[in-house]
C-alpha cells in the first residue's frame, strides 16, 4: 500500500475527547467526536511511534519499523484546566478570566461579542511573552509574526468600536496573572507596554493611510463602472498597510463593492510559499553527492581561546561548494582543518582573518564561518599548491583579533552598565563586534538622555580602570541560568555552556573571544545612540586604539578652535548658543521681509492669475519655502480675499515635496481642504490630512512635486465637486 504523509518517525494515534454534555453543541442524538459543534473537546493525543516513513526511488512511501519504539503524548494544558474547573472554554479558566475581564473593562464590550474579546486576549498574551523573550515587532521573520498579532488584535478592537490605543493597558494584567511562574515579565512590564503602545499608534497611522488609499481606489473603480476590488488590490492593502481582508470587505460592502477573495487567497498562499522557501536551512557545504564523504570527517576542534596560531592538517578543500583534492594560486577556496585557532562568525562577533602557511605556499584567509559542526576558512591561494591532508600553519591576524576581543569584552561591560543605569528590563537584542567598533542593540522604551549616556560611558571606563579579571567557566545550562547568567535571545547554546564573568557585575553565556583583564580595553567611547525600532535602542562605541584616535582628533579640533577663534573649550557651548540666537533673529527678520514683499507685490499678482472653476477661484503657486511661510502666505491671502477662494502652494523645501491647501469657509461645504489634501497625497505617493479649511500633503521624494500642475489640481477639484 502507498503510505502518504511526510517522511520521518510516525505511528497510529489515539485521541481523547471530553464530552461536555447534551446541553452543549448541536443537540443531535447522533453527535459524536467527529462533530465540530463544540460538545466534544479533544484534550489529549497519544502517538504510538513505531515506524519510520521513507520513500523509494519512485517517490512511493513505505514504513520501516523503528528499533526503539515510544509513546509521544501531548496534553492540552488549558483544555484540561477547563475540564477540571468546569467551564466550557479555555478563556473562562483562572489564568484567562482576569485578562478577558480587563479587555471587557477597557472596551466597554457587551457579552454578545466575546469571540473578538477572546481573540484579543489570546493575541495579547502571546505578544507579551514574545516581547518579554526579546522578540520585537518588525517586518521580518518572528518579529513580523508579533507585528501581525498586534495589528490583528487592534483590528478586533476596531470592530468593537475602539478608537484609541487600548492593548498596552492590558499588559499589566497579563504580567500579573503570570507573575508566579514568569516573574521576569513583571520586571519588563513597562517596557512591554511601551512597545505595544508604539505598535498600536503606528498601525493606526497606517490604517488611516490605508483608508485614504482604499477611498481613492473605490473612486477610481466607480469611474470605470467596476463594482469589485481585485485580489491584487486587496492583497496590497493587506501586505503594505496591514489591512485585514475582513476590513477591506466590510468597507467595500458598505460602498456596494465585492472583493475577489479567491484572488487574495492565491496571493497569500504564494507569499507563504516564498516565506517557507526563504526560511529553509541551506546546507550548501553538504550539497549534492559530497555529503556522504563529509560524514566521515570529524567536527572541527576550535583551539582559538588559548592560541593565535597552530600546526594542523587540511581535511577538505572546496571550490564553488564542490570538494576537490588540491588548490592552486589565484583560486578562491574554502578549507576545513582538523583543528583551528580561527574563530568563526557567531554571537555578533565577526569571523577571524589571517593566513595558512605551508611548504612553498600561502593562503590569505579573509573570513571564517561555522557550517554545522565544521569551521570553514574562506580564502585565496596566494602561492603554492595545497593538497588534502597537507600540514599547514594556521595564523590568525593577531592585532585584528585583539581589537575584536576588546570590543567583545566591552559589550559585556556595556550591558552591565545599561542595566545598572537604565533598569533591569534592558536586554540585548542584537550586537556586532568588529575590530574597528562595536554595536549593541537593547530593549528600552524611551530615549536616553545625554546625562545618562555620560554616566554609562563613565561606568564602563571605571570598570576598565579597575582592571577586573575576566573569568571563563563551563557548566550545565541549567546551572548557569540559576547563577544568573544572561543569555542572548535567539542564540542556540550547547550544553555544557561557556560562562564569561567579569567582576561581580557581569555574567553571560558566550562562546566568543575575550580579554583576560578589563584594563586591556584601555578606553571606551560612545560615538552614537539612536532608536532602530519601537522599544529598541542602539549604542555604537569604540575602544582602545580607535577610541584614543577619536579622542585625540577631538582635542586637536578644540585646540584649532581656540587658536583660530580665541575661544576656550569651556566657552564653546555659550558661543554656539549666542550664534544660534543671532541666526534665529536673522531668520525672523528675513521672514518678516518676505511677508512684506508678498503683501505688497505677490498678493495682487496671484489674484490676477487665479483660475476660475465655476464659482471658485484657484490660486496655485510653487515656492521653495518652509511650510510655516506657506501658512503665513495662506493666512494673508484669506485675510485679503475672504470668499470663494482655494489656494494651493507647493514647495520642495528641505528635500521633500510639501503642499499646503487653504479654502475659505464659505465654500468648504463643496470643496473640503482635507479631501483635496488626501487626493493630492495619493497623486504624489505620500500622505495628507488636516481641517476643512486648511490641510497639508507631503511626500519624501521631492521630485514628485512636478506632478502637481495647475491642470492636475483643477481636475482633482472637479472630481471632489462632483
Short mmCIF file of N, CA and C in Angstrom, two decimals, residues 177-184:
data_model
loop_
_atom_site.label_atom_id
_atom_site.label_comp_id
_atom_site.label_asym_id
_atom_site.label_seq_id
_atom_site.Cartn_x
_atom_site.Cartn_y
_atom_site.Cartn_z
N UNK A 177 -1.11 38.07 36.10
CA UNK A 177 -1.64 36.70 36.09
C UNK A 177 -0.50 35.68 36.02
N UNK A 178 0.54 36.02 35.25
CA UNK A 178 1.66 35.09 35.03
C UNK A 178 2.86 35.36 35.94
N UNK A 179 2.69 36.19 36.96
CA UNK A 179 3.82 36.65 37.77
C UNK A 179 4.55 35.53 38.52
N UNK A 180 3.82 34.52 38.99
CA UNK A 180 4.47 33.47 39.79
C UNK A 180 5.41 32.61 38.95
N UNK A 181 4.93 32.01 37.84
CA UNK A 181 5.85 31.18 37.05
C UNK A 181 6.81 32.01 36.18
N UNK A 182 6.41 33.26 35.86
CA UNK A 182 7.24 34.08 34.97
C UNK A 182 7.46 35.47 35.57
N UNK A 183 8.25 35.58 36.66
CA UNK A 183 8.47 36.88 37.31
C UNK A 183 9.19 37.88 36.42
N UNK A 184 9.93 37.39 35.42
CA UNK A 184 10.66 38.31 34.53
C UNK A 184 9.71 39.19 33.73
#
